[in-house]
GROMACS .gro file of C-alpha atoms in nm:
model
   67
    1UNK     CA    1  12.721   6.411  -3.686
    2UNK     CA    2  12.758   6.759  -3.531
    3UNK     CA    3  12.560   6.809  -3.209
    4UNK     CA    4  12.319   7.061  -3.367
    5UNK     CA    5  12.239   6.816  -3.648
    6UNK     CA    6  12.189   6.536  -3.398
    7UNK     CA    7  11.945   6.746  -3.196
    8UNK     CA    8  11.753   6.837  -3.511
    9UNK     CA    9  11.733   6.466  -3.593
   10UNK     CA   10  11.616   6.388  -3.239
   11UNK     CA   11  11.347   6.654  -3.272
   12UNK     CA   12  11.227   6.512  -3.606
   13UNK     CA   13  11.213   6.161  -3.466
   14UNK     CA   14  11.045   6.273  -3.144
   15UNK     CA   15  10.780   6.468  -3.334
   16UNK     CA   16  10.696   6.161  -3.539
   17UNK     CA   17  10.731   5.901  -3.261
   18UNK     CA   18  10.516   6.085  -3.008
   19UNK     CA   19  10.219   6.041  -3.241
   20UNK     CA   20  10.258   5.661  -3.248
   21UNK     CA   21  10.169   5.394  -2.994
   22UNK     CA   22  10.346   5.084  -2.866
   23UNK     CA   23  10.475   4.844  -3.127
   24UNK     CA   24  10.422   5.092  -3.409
   25UNK     CA   25  10.648   5.346  -3.232
   26UNK     CA   26  10.913   5.083  -3.159
   27UNK     CA   27  10.914   4.969  -3.521
   28UNK     CA   28  10.937   5.328  -3.644
   29UNK     CA   29  11.227   5.413  -3.413
   30UNK     CA   30  11.416   5.093  -3.494
   31UNK     CA   31  11.392   5.165  -3.867
   32UNK     CA   32  11.445   5.542  -3.847
   33UNK     CA   33  11.747   5.514  -3.616
   34UNK     CA   34  11.907   5.253  -3.844
   35UNK     CA   35  12.106   5.075  -3.574
   36UNK     CA   36  12.200   5.384  -3.372
   37UNK     CA   37  12.095   5.244  -3.034
   38UNK     CA   38  12.191   5.563  -2.847
   39UNK     CA   39  11.973   5.775  -3.075
   40UNK     CA   40  11.682   5.533  -3.040
   41UNK     CA   41  11.714   5.529  -2.661
   42UNK     CA   42  11.735   5.907  -2.641
   43UNK     CA   43  11.420   5.957  -2.847
   44UNK     CA   44  11.238   5.685  -2.654
   45UNK     CA   45  11.332   5.854  -2.326
   46UNK     CA   46  11.185   6.182  -2.449
   47UNK     CA   47  10.868   6.009  -2.567
   48UNK     CA   48  10.834   5.836  -2.230
   49UNK     CA   49  10.879   6.169  -2.049
   50UNK     CA   50  10.620   6.328  -2.273
   51UNK     CA   51  10.371   6.050  -2.198
   52UNK     CA   52  10.434   6.077  -1.822
   53UNK     CA   53  10.378   6.453  -1.838
   54UNK     CA   54  10.050   6.406  -2.020
   55UNK     CA   55  10.184   6.559  -2.341
   56UNK     CA   56  10.302   6.872  -2.164
   57UNK     CA   57  10.428   7.132  -2.409
   58UNK     CA   58  10.746   7.167  -2.201
   59UNK     CA   59  10.903   6.850  -2.342
   60UNK     CA   60  10.836   6.952  -2.701
   61UNK     CA   61  10.970   7.302  -2.637
   62UNK     CA   62  11.279   7.165  -2.465
   63UNK     CA   63  11.358   6.941  -2.761
   64UNK     CA   64  11.301   7.226  -3.005
   65UNK     CA   65  11.521   7.461  -2.802
   66UNK     CA   66  11.801   7.206  -2.787
   67UNK     CA   67  11.786   7.162  -3.164
   0.00000   0.00000   0.00000
């Protein structure tokens, strides 16, 4: 997958995952990433950073800019 497409996919997954909690988010990411452990870990890292920042807009904007 070209890098731009991968970043768009990360953004889509992040946007959906950030709205979910705990087990529901893990289940969503496991299914949506379909065995791509690196993709799952990358999105989870962004979600974790977003949670630590209190939902700061910066994380969302950074993901969107990268895409």
